[in-house]
Amino acid sequence: MRTPTPRSAWLAALAVAAATVVTASSATAAPTATVRVAAPAAAPAANAAAPDVPLANVKAHLSQFQSIATANGGNRAHGRPGYLASVNYVKGQLDAAGFSTVVQSFTYNGATGYNLIADWPGGDTNQVVMTGAHLDSVSSGPGINDNGSGSAAILETALAVARSGFTPTKHLRFAWWGAEELGLRGSQYYVNNLPSTERSKIKQYLNFDMVGSPNAGYFVYDGDNSDGVGSGPGPVGSAQIEQTIQTYFTSIGVPTRGTDFDGRSDYGPFISVGIPAGGTFTGAEGIKSSTHASLWGGTAGQAFDPCYHRSCDTITNINDTALDRNADAIAYTVWALAGTGTPPGTTVWSDNFETATGWTANPAGTDTATVGRWERGDPAATSSSGVTTQLGTTVSGSYDLVTGPLAGSGAGAYDLDGGVSTIQSPAITLPSTGTLNLSLSWYLAHLNNASSADYLRVRVVGTSTVTALNATGAASNRAAAWQNTAVDVSALRGQTVRIVVDAADASGASLVEAAVDDVKITQS
């Protein structure tokens, strides 16, 4: 979050910037903005599909930002190598998850800056819900709360979109802005260079800047000026964003207070052209009052973030509870505003393994297999004694989940050996209505030295467990051949679940191979 500027000066600067054509390279994917959407009479209903964003994942991104800053002069500021390294880290995460990314460059103060824009395939591209955070720090510190916290939280929300298979009605776009600390330069450049037809497609812009302040408050941008102070309401439609965020915090018993659109963060260029905006904020250099402390705890008379714009804004300058709550609020708001794309009879979640979506091998750390462990891979065909033990083809595409994809010098080189191997899906939030079915393709192959102790098993695990497949071995040759299985998992409706796949070679020297492909959950 940038240093305060008097509101009159900020408005004047925006007017000048909006009229200026910046002579730098523009993005090839230009999304959008100006149609005003009427505010609803009430906040939207809770969206059951919104995931619980794992705090550990958000913190892992923050650790990466800290490492980048440490390796690059202690900061991630505009024009410094730490900023570009931060862009490259976020881009790598998004590319691997299946987003379409564009790095948009601009020039400020004689240095090249970068915005990173990421679009999730699908949804109505004339109805864009855009979520952004500035990625740069000040030059005096690594900027882990300001604004690694917002950047990491929206990154993990974007990755949750990919993991969950969310297919929203509206089009989702995420952005990481450069040079915010120097006057909203990156976001202003983006908005200035959008053709008016593209601006008109952005229906809502969500901004998250400093969402893990150590002495945190819970502030929501005051879209309808219901607090009756400050600069007045945002563009028509901003109230819907405010109400949606408040609905989430009310659901977890956390009170919120309004915060003014004072021009200190990247919503500024959007509201200046009439795009509805909103977001959350946990406080910067402002002092927490006794009233605030009675609402949220913490220390009255101390800054919300005592390390604001200082070298101590490091990985230790984060309130994990505030970060966790805000990350979940971001996901809730994105899901609610984008609308469900899973009407009855359509896919809730699927994975054909052509891209990495976050499956975790040996999730409990208890596996005993020594080789041939589960992984996402491009399998090579293997056979022994005329029996095909591993298929070199998948059900769709080139990749599947397989126990050791390599062929090696013989069929027994990379087959499953030594015990149990497990792999677990990312979290999947199931709808609370309808009939839910899990379908998948699979095979279990073995030679006649196998036994019933060898197996392939697929379970869906939430607060309870549904076993979708339990195939066991036998003392006979069994060639690899794709089979299909479907099972009703409606007992897990409304839960956040994971699919757990495990296989065992528990018969000594037996030769065992297994694979899974095209996993899908549908609602009817």
PDB file of N, CA, C and O in Angstrom, residues 96-164:
ATOM      1  N   ALA A  96       1.511 -23.528 -14.696  1.00  0.00           N
ATOM      2  CA  ALA A  96       1.407 -24.952 -14.398  1.00  0.00           C
ATOM      3  C   ALA A  96      -0.021 -25.369 -14.075  1.00  0.00           C
ATOM      4  O   ALA A  96      -0.404 -26.516 -14.296  1.00  0.00           O
ATOM      5  N   ALA A  97      -0.825 -24.427 -13.577  1.00  0.00           N
ATOM      6  CA  ALA A  97      -2.214 -24.732 -13.203  1.00  0.00           C
ATOM      7  C   ALA A  97      -3.187 -24.590 -14.366  1.00  0.00           C
ATOM      8  O   ALA A  97      -4.365 -24.906 -14.219  1.00  0.00           O
ATOM      9  N   GLY A  98      -2.722 -24.099 -15.509  1.00  0.00           N
ATOM     10  CA  GLY A  98      -3.586 -24.005 -16.684  1.00  0.00           C
ATOM     11  C   GLY A  98      -4.125 -22.629 -16.996  1.00  0.00           C
ATOM     12  O   GLY A  98      -5.000 -22.477 -17.852  1.00  0.00           O
ATOM     13  N   PHE A  99      -3.624 -21.579 -16.326  1.00  0.00           N
ATOM     14  CA  PHE A  99      -4.043 -20.224 -16.633  1.00  0.00           C
ATOM     15  C   PHE A  99      -3.355 -19.738 -17.914  1.00  0.00           C
ATOM     16  O   PHE A  99      -2.250 -20.176 -18.245  1.00  0.00           O
ATOM     17  N   SER A 100      -3.996 -18.812 -18.581  1.00  0.00           N
ATOM     18  CA  SER A 100      -3.391 -18.083 -19.695  1.00  0.00           C
ATOM     19  C   SER A 100      -2.811 -16.794 -19.137  1.00  0.00           C
ATOM     20  O   SER A 100      -3.552 -15.954 -18.614  1.00  0.00           O
ATOM     21  N   THR A 101      -1.496 -16.633 -19.206  1.00  0.00           N
ATOM     22  CA  THR A 101      -0.843 -15.493 -18.568  1.00  0.00           C
ATOM     23  C   THR A 101      -0.207 -14.554 -19.585  1.00  0.00           C
ATOM     24  O   THR A 101       0.276 -14.983 -20.629  1.00  0.00           O
ATOM     25  N   VAL A 102      -0.201 -13.271 -19.246  1.00  0.00           N
ATOM     26  CA  VAL A 102       0.447 -12.235 -20.044  1.00  0.00           C
ATOM     27  C   VAL A 102       1.241 -11.345 -19.102  1.00  0.00           C
ATOM     28  O   VAL A 102       0.725 -10.906 -18.071  1.00  0.00           O
ATOM     29  N   VAL A 103       2.496 -11.092 -19.430  1.00  0.00           N
ATOM     30  CA  VAL A 103       3.302 -10.127 -18.695  1.00  0.00           C
ATOM     31  C   VAL A 103       3.289  -8.823 -19.480  1.00  0.00           C
ATOM     32  O   VAL A 103       3.741  -8.766 -20.630  1.00  0.00           O
ATOM     33  N   GLN A 104       2.748  -7.789 -18.875  1.00  0.00           N
ATOM     34  CA  GLN A 104       2.597  -6.481 -19.515  1.00  0.00           C
ATOM     35  C   GLN A 104       3.672  -5.550 -18.952  1.00  0.00           C
ATOM     36  O   GLN A 104       3.768  -5.358 -17.747  1.00  0.00           O
ATOM     37  N   SER A 105       4.490  -4.989 -19.820  1.00  0.00           N
ATOM     38  CA  SER A 105       5.576  -4.129 -19.365  1.00  0.00           C
ATOM     39  C   SER A 105       5.226  -2.657 -19.536  1.00  0.00           C
ATOM     40  O   SER A 105       4.437  -2.281 -20.402  1.00  0.00           O
ATOM     41  N   PHE A 106       5.799  -1.830 -18.676  1.00  0.00           N
ATOM     42  CA  PHE A 106       5.634  -0.380 -18.750  1.00  0.00           C
ATOM     43  C   PHE A 106       6.910   0.249 -18.203  1.00  0.00           C
ATOM     44  O   PHE A 106       7.761  -0.428 -17.614  1.00  0.00           O
ATOM     45  N   THR A 107       7.064   1.529 -18.405  1.00  0.00           N
ATOM     46  CA  THR A 107       8.262   2.222 -17.936  1.00  0.00           C
ATOM     47  C   THR A 107       7.871   3.320 -16.960  1.00  0.00           C
ATOM     48  O   THR A 107       6.954   4.102 -17.219  1.00  0.00           O
ATOM     49  N   TYR A 108       8.581   3.358 -15.834  1.00  0.00           N
ATOM     50  CA  TYR A 108       8.384   4.447 -14.876  1.00  0.00           C
ATOM     51  C   TYR A 108       9.715   4.747 -14.190  1.00  0.00           C
ATOM     52  O   TYR A 108      10.435   3.830 -13.779  1.00  0.00           O
ATOM     53  N   ASN A 109      10.026   6.023 -14.081  1.00  0.00           N
ATOM     54  CA  ASN A 109      11.282   6.461 -13.468  1.00  0.00           C
ATOM     55  C   ASN A 109      12.503   5.823 -14.113  1.00  0.00           C
ATOM     56  O   ASN A 109      13.473   5.473 -13.438  1.00  0.00           O
ATOM     57  N   GLY A 110      12.405   5.624 -15.432  1.00  0.00           N
ATOM     58  CA  GLY A 110      13.532   5.076 -16.164  1.00  0.00           C
ATOM     59  C   GLY A 110      13.748   3.589 -15.992  1.00  0.00           C
ATOM     60  O   GLY A 110      14.743   3.044 -16.482  1.00  0.00           O
ATOM     61  N   ALA A 111      12.836   2.901 -15.303  1.00  0.00           N
ATOM     62  CA  ALA A 111      12.961   1.460 -15.080  1.00  0.00           C
ATOM     63  C   ALA A 111      11.743   0.742 -15.649  1.00  0.00           C
ATOM     64  O   ALA A 111      10.641   1.301 -15.704  1.00  0.00           O
ATOM     65  N   THR A 112      11.944  -0.482 -16.074  1.00  0.00           N
ATOM     66  CA  THR A 112      10.851  -1.288 -16.608  1.00  0.00           C
ATOM     67  C   THR A 112      10.091  -1.945 -15.470  1.00  0.00           C
ATOM     68  O   THR A 112      10.690  -2.557 -14.574  1.00  0.00           O
ATOM     69  N   GLY A 113       8.782  -1.782 -15.517  1.00  0.00           N
ATOM     70  CA  GLY A 113       7.906  -2.446 -14.562  1.00  0.00           C
ATOM     71  C   GLY A 113       7.051  -3.477 -15.269  1.00  0.00           C
ATOM     72  O   GLY A 113       6.963  -3.493 -16.511  1.00  0.00           O
ATOM     73  N   TYR A 114       6.418  -4.335 -14.481  1.00  0.00           N
ATOM     74  CA  TYR A 114       5.650  -5.433 -15.067  1.00  0.00           C
ATOM     75  C   TYR A 114       4.357  -5.652 -14.304  1.00  0.00           C
ATOM     76  O   TYR A 114       4.336  -5.650 -13.065  1.00  0.00           O
ATOM     77  N   ASN A 115       3.278  -5.843 -15.068  1.00  0.00           N
ATOM     78  CA  ASN A 115       2.030  -6.376 -14.544  1.00  0.00           C
ATOM     79  C   ASN A 115       1.898  -7.811 -15.038  1.00  0.00           C
ATOM     80  O   ASN A 115       2.278  -8.119 -16.175  1.00  0.00           O
ATOM     81  N   LEU A 116       1.373  -8.670 -14.208  1.00  0.00           N
ATOM     82  CA  LEU A 116       1.086 -10.045 -14.611  1.00  0.00           C
ATOM     83  C   LEU A 116      -0.419 -10.232 -14.619  1.00  0.00           C
ATOM     84  O   LEU A 116      -1.080 -10.030 -13.598  1.00  0.00           O
ATOM     85  N   ILE A 117      -0.964 -10.608 -15.774  1.00  0.00           N
ATOM     86  CA  ILE A 117      -2.401 -10.795 -15.943  1.00  0.00           C
ATOM     87  C   ILE A 117      -2.647 -12.267 -16.243  1.00  0.00           C
ATOM     88  O   ILE A 117      -2.000 -12.836 -17.123  1.00  0.00           O
ATOM     89  N   ALA A 118      -3.583 -12.887 -15.526  1.00  0.00           N
ATOM     90  CA  ALA A 118      -3.859 -14.317 -15.693  1.00  0.00           C
ATOM     91  C   ALA A 118      -5.353 -14.536 -15.868  1.00  0.00           C
ATOM     92  O   ALA A 118      -6.151 -14.086 -15.040  1.00  0.00           O
ATOM     93  N   ASP A 119      -5.721 -15.226 -16.934  1.00  0.00           N
ATOM     94  CA  ASP A 119      -7.124 -15.526 -17.217  1.00  0.00           C
ATOM     95  C   ASP A 119      -7.372 -17.019 -17.091  1.00  0.00           C
ATOM     96  O   ASP A 119      -6.593 -17.841 -17.585  1.00  0.00           O
ATOM     97  N   TRP A 120      -8.489 -17.345 -16.418  1.00  0.00           N
ATOM     98  CA  TRP A 120      -8.905 -18.737 -16.315  1.00  0.00           C
ATOM     99  C   TRP A 120      -9.816 -19.046 -17.498  1.00  0.00           C
ATOM    100  O   TRP A 120     -10.764 -18.308 -17.759  1.00  0.00           O
ATOM    101  N   PRO A 121      -9.558 -20.115 -18.247  1.00  0.00           N
ATOM    102  CA  PRO A 121     -10.378 -20.410 -19.427  1.00  0.00           C
ATOM    103  C   PRO A 121     -11.847 -20.587 -19.066  1.00  0.00           C
ATOM    104  O   PRO A 121     -12.191 -21.150 -18.031  1.00  0.00           O
ATOM    105  N   GLY A 122     -12.713 -20.093 -19.949  1.00  0.00           N
ATOM    106  CA  GLY A 122     -14.137 -20.294 -19.765  1.00  0.00           C
ATOM    107  C   GLY A 122     -14.828 -19.109 -19.130  1.00  0.00           C
ATOM    108  O   GLY A 122     -14.201 -18.112 -18.762  1.00  0.00           O
ATOM    109  N   GLY A 123     -16.115 -19.234 -18.983  1.00  0.00           N
ATOM    110  CA  GLY A 123     -16.924 -18.135 -18.467  1.00  0.00           C
ATOM    111  C   GLY A 123     -17.199 -17.114 -19.547  1.00  0.00           C
ATOM    112  O   GLY A 123     -16.535 -17.074 -20.581  1.00  0.00           O
ATOM    113  N   ASP A 124     -18.172 -16.276 -19.297  1.00  0.00           N
ATOM    114  CA  ASP A 124     -18.583 -15.250 -20.258  1.00  0.00           C
ATOM    115  C   ASP A 124     -17.556 -14.125 -20.263  1.00  0.00           C
ATOM    116  O   ASP A 124     -17.451 -13.357 -19.302  1.00  0.00           O
ATOM    117  N   THR A 125     -16.794 -14.003 -21.338  1.00  0.00           N
ATOM    118  CA  THR A 125     -15.741 -12.984 -21.406  1.00  0.00           C
ATOM    119  C   THR A 125     -16.297 -11.571 -21.530  1.00  0.00           C
ATOM    120  O   THR A 125     -15.528 -10.600 -21.471  1.00  0.00           O
ATOM    121  N   ASN A 126     -17.589 -11.438 -21.676  1.00  0.00           N
ATOM    122  CA  ASN A 126     -18.221 -10.119 -21.607  1.00  0.00           C
ATOM    123  C   ASN A 126     -18.638  -9.760 -20.181  1.00  0.00           C
ATOM    124  O   ASN A 126     -19.179  -8.675 -19.946  1.00  0.00           O
ATOM    125  N   GLN A 127     -18.399 -10.686 -19.260  1.00  0.00           N
ATOM    126  CA  GLN A 127     -18.755 -10.487 -17.846  1.00  0.00           C
ATOM    127  C   GLN A 127     -17.536 -10.925 -17.024  1.00  0.00           C
ATOM    128  O   GLN A 127     -17.417 -12.082 -16.622  1.00  0.00           O
ATOM    129  N   VAL A 128     -16.612 -10.008 -16.776  1.00  0.00           N
ATOM    130  CA  VAL A 128     -15.345 -10.350 -16.132  1.00  0.00           C
ATOM    131  C   VAL A 128     -15.367  -9.945 -14.662  1.00  0.00           C
ATOM    132  O   VAL A 128     -15.713  -8.806 -14.323  1.00  0.00           O
ATOM    133  N   VAL A 129     -15.004 -10.877 -13.789  1.00  0.00           N
ATOM    134  CA  VAL A 129     -14.725 -10.584 -12.386  1.00  0.00           C
ATOM    135  C   VAL A 129     -13.208 -10.608 -12.241  1.00  0.00           C
ATOM    136  O   VAL A 129     -12.575 -11.641 -12.453  1.00  0.00           O
ATOM    137  N   MET A 130     -12.633  -9.469 -11.887  1.00  0.00           N
ATOM    138  CA  MET A 130     -11.181  -9.333 -11.832  1.00  0.00           C
ATOM    139  C   MET A 130     -10.718  -9.151 -10.394  1.00  0.00           C
ATOM    140  O   MET A 130     -11.326  -8.385  -9.633  1.00  0.00           O
ATOM    141  N   THR A 131      -9.661  -9.851 -10.031  1.00  0.00           N
ATOM    142  CA  THR A 131      -9.108  -9.798  -8.680  1.00  0.00           C
ATOM    143  C   THR A 131      -7.646  -9.417  -8.773  1.00  0.00           C
ATOM    144  O   THR A 131      -6.897 -10.016  -9.547  1.00  0.00           O
ATOM    145  N   GLY A 132      -7.218  -8.414  -7.984  1.00  0.00           N
ATOM    146  CA  GLY A 132      -5.847  -7.937  -8.105  1.00  0.00           C
ATOM    147  C   GLY A 132      -5.189  -7.619  -6.774  1.00  0.00           C
ATOM    148  O   GLY A 132      -5.846  -7.421  -5.749  1.00  0.00           O
ATOM    149  N   ALA A 133      -3.858  -7.564  -6.829  1.00  0.00           N
ATOM    150  CA  ALA A 133      -3.036  -7.191  -5.674  1.00  0.00           C
ATOM    151  C   ALA A 133      -1.713  -6.681  -6.211  1.00  0.00           C
ATOM    152  O   ALA A 133      -1.227  -7.164  -7.232  1.00  0.00           O
ATOM    153  N   HIS A 134      -1.120  -5.723  -5.523  1.00  0.00           N
ATOM    154  CA  HIS A 134       0.190  -5.275  -6.004  1.00  0.00           C
ATOM    155  C   HIS A 134       1.275  -6.197  -5.485  1.00  0.00           C
ATOM    156  O   HIS A 134       1.250  -6.662  -4.345  1.00  0.00           O
ATOM    157  N   LEU A 135       2.246  -6.480  -6.353  1.00  0.00           N
ATOM    158  CA  LEU A 135       3.292  -7.443  -6.068  1.00  0.00           C
ATOM    159  C   LEU A 135       4.590  -6.782  -5.622  1.00  0.00           C
ATOM    160  O   LEU A 135       5.463  -7.439  -5.062  1.00  0.00           O
ATOM    161  N   ASP A 136       4.723  -5.491  -5.864  1.00  0.00           N
ATOM    162  CA  ASP A 136       5.986  -4.825  -5.536  1.00  0.00           C
ATOM    163  C   ASP A 136       6.057  -4.464  -4.051  1.00  0.00           C
ATOM    164  O   ASP A 136       5.036  -4.295  -3.381  1.00  0.00           O
ATOM    165  N   SER A 137       7.287  -4.331  -3.559  1.00  0.00           N
ATOM    166  CA  SER A 137       7.543  -3.824  -2.212  1.00  0.00           C
ATOM    167  C   SER A 137       8.145  -2.431  -2.315  1.00  0.00           C
ATOM    168  O   SER A 137       8.470  -1.954  -3.409  1.00  0.00           O
ATOM    169  N   VAL A 138       8.298  -1.774  -1.195  1.00  0.00           N
ATOM    170  CA  VAL A 138       9.128  -0.573  -1.154  1.00  0.00           C
ATOM    171  C   VAL A 138      10.591  -1.018  -1.202  1.00  0.00           C
ATOM    172  O   VAL A 138      10.911  -2.190  -0.982  1.00  0.00           O
ATOM    173  N   SER A 139      11.492  -0.082  -1.435  1.00  0.00           N
ATOM    174  CA  SER A 139      12.910  -0.439  -1.543  1.00  0.00           C
ATOM    175  C   SER A 139      13.552  -0.716  -0.186  1.00  0.00           C
ATOM    176  O   SER A 139      14.630  -1.301  -0.113  1.00  0.00           O
ATOM    177  N   SER A 140      12.869  -0.328   0.902  1.00  0.00           N
ATOM    178  CA  SER A 140      13.463  -0.465   2.232  1.00  0.00           C
ATOM    179  C   SER A 140      13.201  -1.811   2.887  1.00  0.00           C
ATOM    180  O   SER A 140      13.676  -2.045   4.004  1.00  0.00           O
ATOM    181  N   GLY A 141      12.440  -2.687   2.241  1.00  0.00           N
ATOM    182  CA  GLY A 141      12.165  -3.970   2.864  1.00  0.00           C
ATOM    183  C   GLY A 141      11.536  -4.954   1.908  1.00  0.00           C
ATOM    184  O   GLY A 141      11.196  -4.603   0.770  1.00  0.00           O
ATOM    185  N   PRO A 142      11.348  -6.209   2.349  1.00  0.00           N
ATOM    186  CA  PRO A 142      10.841  -7.264   1.462  1.00  0.00           C
ATOM    187  C   PRO A 142       9.354  -7.200   1.176  1.00  0.00           C
ATOM    188  O   PRO A 142       8.867  -7.871   0.275  1.00  0.00           O
ATOM    189  N   GLY A 143       8.597  -6.416   1.966  1.00  0.00           N
ATOM    190  CA  GLY A 143       7.169  -6.239   1.681  1.00  0.00           C
ATOM    191  C   GLY A 143       6.358  -7.515   1.803  1.00  0.00           C
ATOM    192  O   GLY A 143       5.543  -7.816   0.932  1.00  0.00           O
ATOM    193  N   ILE A 144       6.515  -8.249   2.891  1.00  0.00           N
ATOM    194  CA  ILE A 144       5.798  -9.515   3.011  1.00  0.00           C
ATOM    195  C   ILE A 144       4.334  -9.300   3.381  1.00  0.00           C
ATOM    196  O   ILE A 144       3.450  -9.965   2.837  1.00  0.00           O
ATOM    197  N   ASN A 145       4.049  -8.364   4.288  1.00  0.00           N
ATOM    198  CA  ASN A 145       2.639  -8.021   4.490  1.00  0.00           C
ATOM    199  C   ASN A 145       2.168  -7.057   3.407  1.00  0.00           C
ATOM    200  O   ASN A 145       1.079  -7.206   2.864  1.00  0.00           O
ATOM    201  N   ASP A 146       3.007  -6.061   3.080  1.00  0.00           N
ATOM    202  CA  ASP A 146       2.661  -5.048   2.079  1.00  0.00           C
ATOM    203  C   ASP A 146       3.525  -5.238   0.825  1.00  0.00           C
ATOM    204  O   ASP A 146       4.588  -4.647   0.726  1.00  0.00           O
ATOM    205  N   ASN A 147       3.104  -6.024  -0.184  1.00  0.00           N
ATOM    206  CA  ASN A 147       1.822  -6.687  -0.194  1.00  0.00           C
ATOM    207  C   ASN A 147       1.995  -8.133  -0.644  1.00  0.00           C
ATOM    208  O   ASN A 147       1.260  -8.619  -1.482  1.00  0.00           O
ATOM    209  N   GLY A 148       3.016  -8.782  -0.064  1.00  0.00           N
ATOM    210  CA  GLY A 148       3.099 -10.206  -0.303  1.00  0.00           C
ATOM    211  C   GLY A 148       1.853 -10.921   0.162  1.00  0.00           C
ATOM    212  O   GLY A 148       1.421 -11.905  -0.441  1.00  0.00           O
ATOM    213  N   SER A 149       1.231 -10.411   1.245  1.00  0.00           N
ATOM    214  CA  SER A 149       0.047 -11.089   1.796  1.00  0.00           C
ATOM    215  C   SER A 149      -1.105 -11.116   0.801  1.00  0.00           C
ATOM    216  O   SER A 149      -1.695 -12.174   0.555  1.00  0.00           O
ATOM    217  N   GLY A 150      -1.431  -9.959   0.210  1.00  0.00           N
ATOM    218  CA  GLY A 150      -2.497  -9.945  -0.785  1.00  0.00           C
ATOM    219  C   GLY A 150      -2.139 -10.736  -2.027  1.00  0.00           C
ATOM    220  O   GLY A 150      -2.968 -11.463  -2.589  1.00  0.00           O
ATOM    221  N   SER A 151      -0.881 -10.612  -2.470  1.00  0.00           N
ATOM    222  CA  SER A 151      -0.440 -11.332  -3.668  1.00  0.00           C
ATOM    223  C   SER A 151      -0.512 -12.839  -3.470  1.00  0.00           C
ATOM    224  O   SER A 151      -0.951 -13.578  -4.361  1.00  0.00           O
ATOM    225  N   ALA A 152      -0.059 -13.317  -2.302  1.00  0.00           N
ATOM    226  CA  ALA A 152      -0.089 -14.751  -2.029  1.00  0.00           C
ATOM    227  C   ALA A 152      -1.514 -15.265  -1.871  1.00  0.00           C
ATOM    228  O   ALA A 152      -1.847 -16.371  -2.317  1.00  0.00           O
ATOM    229  N   ALA A 153      -2.374 -14.479  -1.244  1.00  0.00           N
ATOM    230  CA  ALA A 153      -3.754 -14.913  -1.020  1.00  0.00           C
ATOM    231  C   ALA A 153      -4.522 -15.024  -2.330  1.00  0.00           C
ATOM    232  O   ALA A 153      -5.282 -15.979  -2.531  1.00  0.00           O
ATOM    233  N   ILE A 154      -4.334 -14.069  -3.241  1.00  0.00           N
ATOM    234  CA  ILE A 154      -5.077 -14.196  -4.503  1.00  0.00           C
ATOM    235  C   ILE A 154      -4.443 -15.259  -5.392  1.00  0.00           C
ATOM    236  O   ILE A 154      -5.136 -15.894  -6.194  1.00  0.00           O
ATOM    237  N   LEU A 155      -3.124 -15.474  -5.262  1.00  0.00           N
ATOM    238  CA  LEU A 155      -2.499 -16.566  -6.014  1.00  0.00           C
ATOM    239  C   LEU A 155      -3.084 -17.899  -5.588  1.00  0.00           C
ATOM    240  O   LEU A 155      -3.455 -18.725  -6.435  1.00  0.00           O
ATOM    241  N   GLU A 156      -3.184 -18.127  -4.292  1.00  0.00           N
ATOM    242  CA  GLU A 156      -3.720 -19.407  -3.832  1.00  0.00           C
ATOM    243  C   GLU A 156      -5.191 -19.542  -4.166  1.00  0.00           C
ATOM    244  O   GLU A 156      -5.681 -20.655  -4.419  1.00  0.00           O
ATOM    245  N   THR A 157      -5.939 -18.430  -4.199  1.00  0.00           N
ATOM    246  CA  THR A 157      -7.330 -18.481  -4.654  1.00  0.00           C
ATOM    247  C   THR A 157      -7.393 -18.896  -6.115  1.00  0.00           C
ATOM    248  O   THR A 157      -8.222 -19.733  -6.508  1.00  0.00           O
ATOM    249  N   ALA A 158      -6.521 -18.318  -6.940  1.00  0.00           N
ATOM    250  CA  ALA A 158      -6.482 -18.709  -8.355  1.00  0.00           C
ATOM    251  C   ALA A 158      -6.152 -20.185  -8.505  1.00  0.00           C
ATOM    252  O   ALA A 158      -6.772 -20.905  -9.318  1.00  0.00           O
ATOM    253  N   LEU A 159      -5.194 -20.675  -7.737  1.00  0.00           N
ATOM    254  CA  LEU A 159      -4.835 -22.089  -7.808  1.00  0.00           C
ATOM    255  C   LEU A 159      -5.977 -22.970  -7.306  1.00  0.00           C
ATOM    256  O   LEU A 159      -6.170 -24.090  -7.795  1.00  0.00           O
ATOM    257  N   ALA A 160      -6.760 -22.464  -6.344  1.00  0.00           N
ATOM    258  CA  ALA A 160      -7.934 -23.208  -5.876  1.00  0.00           C
ATOM    259  C   ALA A 160      -8.979 -23.329  -6.972  1.00  0.00           C
ATOM    260  O   ALA A 160      -9.674 -24.349  -7.066  1.00  0.00           O
ATOM    261  N   VAL A 161      -9.100 -22.302  -7.795  1.00  0.00           N
ATOM    262  CA  VAL A 161      -9.998 -22.382  -8.955  1.00  0.00           C
ATOM    263  C   VAL A 161      -9.592 -23.558  -9.836  1.00  0.00           C
ATOM    264  O   VAL A 161     -10.427 -24.375 -10.253  1.00  0.00           O
ATOM    265  N   ALA A 162      -8.298 -23.657 -10.119  1.00  0.00           N
ATOM    266  CA  ALA A 162      -7.809 -24.730 -10.984  1.00  0.00           C
ATOM    267  C   ALA A 162      -7.976 -26.104 -10.323  1.00  0.00           C
ATOM    268  O   ALA A 162      -8.407 -27.067 -10.972  1.00  0.00           O
ATOM    269  N   ARG A 163      -7.646 -26.195  -9.038  1.00  0.00           N
ATOM    270  CA  ARG A 163      -7.733 -27.488  -8.355  1.00  0.00           C
ATOM    271  C   ARG A 163      -9.156 -28.002  -8.261  1.00  0.00           C
ATOM    272  O   ARG A 163      -9.405 -29.198  -8.379  1.00  0.00           O
ATOM    273  N   SER A 164     -10.100 -27.096  -8.023  1.00  0.00           N
ATOM    274  CA  SER A 164     -11.476 -27.504  -7.767  1.00  0.00           C
ATOM    275  C   SER A 164     -12.268 -27.774  -9.036  1.00  0.00           C
ATOM    276  O   SER A 164     -13.339 -28.357  -8.982  1.00  0.00           O
TER     277      SER A 164
END
